[in-house]
Short mmCIF file of C-alpha atoms and ligand atoms in Angstrom, two decimals:
data_model
loop_
_atom_site.label_atom_id
_atom_site.label_comp_id
_atom_site.label_asym_id
_atom_site.label_seq_id
_atom_site.Cartn_x
_atom_site.Cartn_y
_atom_site.Cartn_z
CA MET A 122 5.00 16.99 13.73
CA ASN A 123 1.86 17.31 11.41
CA ILE A 124 0.85 16.28 7.91
CA GLU A 125 2.70 19.44 6.37
CA ASP A 126 5.78 18.49 8.15
CA LEU A 127 5.62 14.98 6.94
CA LYS A 128 5.42 16.12 3.37
CA GLN A 129 8.92 17.93 3.91
CA HIS A 130 10.36 14.36 4.31
CA ILE A 131 9.15 13.04 0.90
CA ARG A 132 11.61 13.86 -2.07
CA ASP A 133 10.64 14.37 -5.57
CA VAL A 134 13.00 12.81 -8.12
CA PRO A 135 11.95 13.84 -11.59
CA ASP A 136 12.16 11.41 -14.49
CA PHE A 137 12.52 8.24 -12.50
CA PRO A 138 12.18 5.31 -13.55
CA LYS A 139 11.61 6.79 -16.80
CA PRO A 140 11.09 10.29 -18.28
CA GLY A 141 8.07 12.11 -17.30
CA ILE A 142 7.40 10.47 -13.98
CA ILE A 143 8.22 12.35 -10.86
CA PHE A 144 9.13 9.63 -8.24
CA LYS A 145 7.90 10.01 -4.67
CA ASP A 146 10.98 8.93 -2.69
CA ILE A 147 9.97 8.09 0.90
CA THR A 148 13.76 7.16 2.09
CA PRO A 149 14.05 10.64 3.58
CA LEU A 150 10.78 10.03 5.60
CA LEU A 151 12.29 6.67 7.02
CA ALA A 152 15.53 8.20 7.59
CA ASN A 153 13.97 10.67 10.08
CA ALA A 154 12.71 8.91 13.26
CA ASP A 155 10.09 11.35 14.28
CA ALA A 156 8.67 11.55 10.62
CA PHE A 157 8.59 7.83 10.43
CA ASN A 158 7.01 7.37 13.82
CA PHE A 159 4.37 10.16 13.07
CA CYS A 160 3.53 8.63 9.90
CA ILE A 161 2.97 5.27 11.48
CA ASP A 162 0.77 6.79 14.15
CA GLN A 163 -1.26 8.31 11.45
CA LEU A 164 -1.71 5.22 9.51
CA VAL A 165 -2.61 3.16 12.55
CA GLU A 166 -5.15 5.70 13.61
CA ARG A 167 -6.80 5.47 10.20
CA VAL A 168 -6.43 1.57 9.87
CA VAL A 169 -7.98 0.77 13.27
CA ARG A 170 -11.20 2.50 12.34
CA HIS A 171 -12.09 -0.19 10.04
CA ASP A 172 -11.59 -3.11 12.39
CA PRO A 173 -9.07 -5.31 10.62
CA ASP A 174 -8.15 -8.87 11.54
CA ALA A 175 -4.81 -8.61 9.77
CA ILE A 176 -2.60 -6.30 7.61
CA VAL A 177 -1.54 -7.09 4.02
CA GLY A 178 1.71 -5.27 2.87
CA ILE A 179 2.19 -4.83 -0.92
CA GLU A 180 5.81 -5.20 -2.09
CA SER A 181 8.07 -3.58 -1.39
CA ARG A 182 7.48 -0.40 0.35
CA GLY A 183 4.16 -1.42 1.63
CA PHE A 184 6.25 -4.08 3.58
CA ILE A 185 7.89 -1.28 5.50
CA PHE A 186 4.78 0.62 6.56
CA GLY A 187 2.52 -2.31 6.70
CA ALA A 188 4.77 -4.53 8.89
CA VAL A 189 5.16 -1.76 11.49
CA VAL A 190 1.33 -0.87 11.46
CA ALA A 191 0.63 -4.61 12.15
CA THR A 192 3.03 -4.98 15.12
CA ARG A 193 1.49 -1.88 16.64
CA LEU A 194 -1.99 -3.26 16.14
CA GLY A 195 -0.89 -6.73 17.40
CA LEU A 196 -2.25 -8.26 14.22
CA PRO A 197 -0.94 -10.89 11.72
CA PHE A 198 0.96 -9.49 8.66
CA GLN A 199 0.63 -11.16 5.18
CA LEU A 200 2.55 -10.24 2.04
CA ALA A 201 1.27 -9.53 -1.42
CA ARG A 202 4.29 -9.92 -3.71
CA LYS A 203 5.18 -9.41 -7.47
CA ALA A 204 5.25 -12.57 -9.43
CA ASN A 205 7.40 -15.84 -8.58
CA LYS A 206 8.69 -14.50 -5.38
CA LEU A 207 6.66 -16.48 -2.78
CA PRO A 208 7.99 -19.93 -2.04
CA TYR A 209 4.62 -21.83 -1.34
CA ARG A 210 1.46 -22.46 -3.48
CA THR A 211 0.05 -18.85 -4.51
CA VAL A 212 -2.98 -17.34 -5.94
CA LYS A 213 -2.39 -14.73 -8.48
CA VAL A 214 -4.15 -11.69 -9.97
CA SER A 215 -2.78 -9.88 -13.03
CA TYR A 216 -3.50 -6.35 -13.94
CA GLU A 217 -3.10 -4.06 -16.97
CA LEU A 218 -0.21 -1.46 -16.99
CA GLU A 219 0.20 1.33 -19.67
CA TYR A 220 2.42 -1.14 -21.50
CA GLY A 221 1.99 -4.77 -20.83
CA SER A 222 0.78 -6.22 -17.46
CA ASP A 223 1.94 -6.89 -13.99
CA SER A 224 0.75 -9.42 -11.23
CA VAL A 225 0.34 -9.77 -7.41
CA GLU A 226 0.61 -13.19 -5.64
CA MET A 227 -0.27 -14.42 -2.14
CA HIS A 228 0.10 -17.59 -0.44
CA VAL A 229 -3.00 -19.89 -0.68
CA ASP A 230 -3.14 -19.82 3.09
CA ALA A 231 -2.67 -16.14 3.75
CA VAL A 232 -6.37 -15.34 3.68
CA GLU A 233 -9.08 -16.75 5.72
CA ALA A 234 -12.62 -16.66 4.69
CA GLY A 235 -14.66 -13.82 6.11
CA LYS A 236 -11.70 -12.00 7.90
CA ARG A 237 -11.18 -8.42 7.42
CA TYR A 238 -7.82 -7.28 5.76
CA ALA A 239 -6.40 -3.70 5.67
CA ILE A 240 -4.10 -3.45 2.89
CA VAL A 241 -0.98 -1.08 3.05
CA ASP A 242 1.25 0.45 0.68
CA ASP A 243 3.34 3.54 0.33
CA LEU A 244 1.63 5.33 -2.57
CA ILE A 245 -1.57 4.84 -4.85
CA ALA A 246 -1.04 6.06 -8.40
CA THR A 247 -3.10 4.55 -10.90
CA GLY A 248 -4.44 2.10 -8.45
CA GLY A 249 -3.80 -0.88 -10.44
CA THR A 250 -1.68 -2.65 -7.70
CA ALA A 251 -4.22 -1.81 -4.85
CA ALA A 252 -7.21 -3.07 -6.89
CA ALA A 253 -5.37 -6.05 -7.63
CA THR A 254 -4.42 -6.90 -4.22
CA ALA A 255 -7.98 -6.24 -3.11
CA GLU A 256 -9.18 -8.74 -5.69
CA LEU A 257 -6.80 -11.21 -4.47
CA ILE A 258 -8.15 -11.01 -0.95
CA GLU A 259 -11.77 -11.30 -2.30
CA LEU A 260 -11.09 -14.36 -4.60
CA GLN A 261 -9.85 -15.92 -1.25
CA LYS A 262 -13.35 -14.90 0.33
CA GLY A 263 -11.53 -12.32 2.54
CA LYS A 264 -13.08 -8.79 2.89
CA VAL A 265 -11.06 -5.65 2.22
CA ALA A 266 -11.31 -3.49 5.64
CA CYS A 267 -9.59 -0.62 3.72
CA PHE A 268 -6.58 0.32 1.66
CA ALA A 269 -4.25 2.62 3.50
CA CYS A 270 -1.27 4.33 2.08
CA VAL A 271 0.88 7.46 2.66
CA ILE A 272 0.55 9.07 -0.60
CA GLU A 273 -1.98 9.56 -3.05
CA LEU A 274 -1.39 11.01 -6.67
CA ALA A 275 -5.11 12.19 -6.92
CA PHE A 276 -4.63 13.44 -10.40
CA LEU A 277 -4.20 9.85 -11.67
CA ALA A 278 -7.71 8.89 -10.01
CA GLY A 279 -6.46 5.49 -8.61
CA ARG A 280 -9.54 5.83 -6.17
CA GLU A 281 -11.84 4.80 -9.15
CA ARG A 282 -10.08 1.51 -9.71
CA LEU A 283 -11.00 0.67 -6.13
CA GLY A 284 -14.65 1.15 -6.43
CA GLU A 285 -16.53 1.30 -3.06
CA ARG A 286 -13.61 0.04 -1.15
CA VAL A 287 -12.63 2.39 1.78
CA ILE A 288 -9.44 4.45 1.06
CA GLU A 289 -7.29 6.09 3.78
CA THR A 290 -4.35 8.44 2.56
CA LEU A 291 -2.16 10.80 4.53
CA ILE A 292 -0.94 12.99 1.79
CA ASP A 293 -2.56 14.07 -1.53
CA TYR A 294 -0.79 15.56 -4.54
P1 AMP B 384 -0.29 2.10 -9.18
O1 AMP B 384 -0.57 0.59 -9.43
O2 AMP B 384 -0.15 2.66 -10.46
O3 AMP B 384 -1.34 2.67 -8.30
O4 AMP B 384 1.17 2.16 -8.79
C1 AMP B 384 1.33 1.91 -7.26
C2 AMP B 384 2.81 1.23 -6.84
O5 AMP B 384 3.87 1.98 -7.73
C3 AMP B 384 3.09 1.72 -5.34
O6 AMP B 384 3.54 0.39 -5.04
C4 AMP B 384 4.21 2.65 -5.36
O7 AMP B 384 5.30 2.30 -4.72
C5 AMP B 384 4.66 2.61 -6.97
N1 AMP B 384 4.49 4.02 -7.54
C6 AMP B 384 3.83 4.36 -8.65
N2 AMP B 384 4.07 5.71 -9.05
C7 AMP B 384 4.91 6.22 -8.16
C8 AMP B 384 5.64 7.49 -7.93
N3 AMP B 384 5.34 8.45 -8.70
N4 AMP B 384 6.46 7.50 -7.01
C9 AMP B 384 6.84 6.49 -6.13
N5 AMP B 384 6.06 5.17 -6.25
C10 AMP B 384 5.30 5.11 -7.39
#
């Protein structure tokens, strides 16, 4: 298995969730044990370079990859969720979408001042979600060790939204 093989397990679904969007479907990757395992190996190898104290997974596919990376590294796992999903007191950051806005929340006690957090998601598109999660961690005085994801839609220049923060991706389109 290599990165090229991994690509074969990502399915393009045109016009989902709306016309003009090519949705990168990672369910075939998850359904193939070798591909999923290789993908986690690769994420772990990149994340560990940035010496995190904990992993933050972004809802919802970031939970799948992030949780496994966290257990592999023996690190705590924290959730960054969409609005109004977390039960306890939260901190929220909103960000602009093409039409309207969205937000991410974390529990108030999810981030410790001075600790390093590796953020994990499946994909970076415009970078809005990743940047908002990074801000959320920094608002709580945590440090962003890196943002790591499986797929980067480079043509959307999401990296620019993350500024100087470290980005690790496996597959670029
Ligand atoms: P963005 O905030 O624009 O970087 O969008 C990133 C989030 O939206 C990630 O959590 C992705 O799961 C999801 N996403 C955005 N565009 C796509 C796409 N073309 N295929 C699959 N997921 C996407």
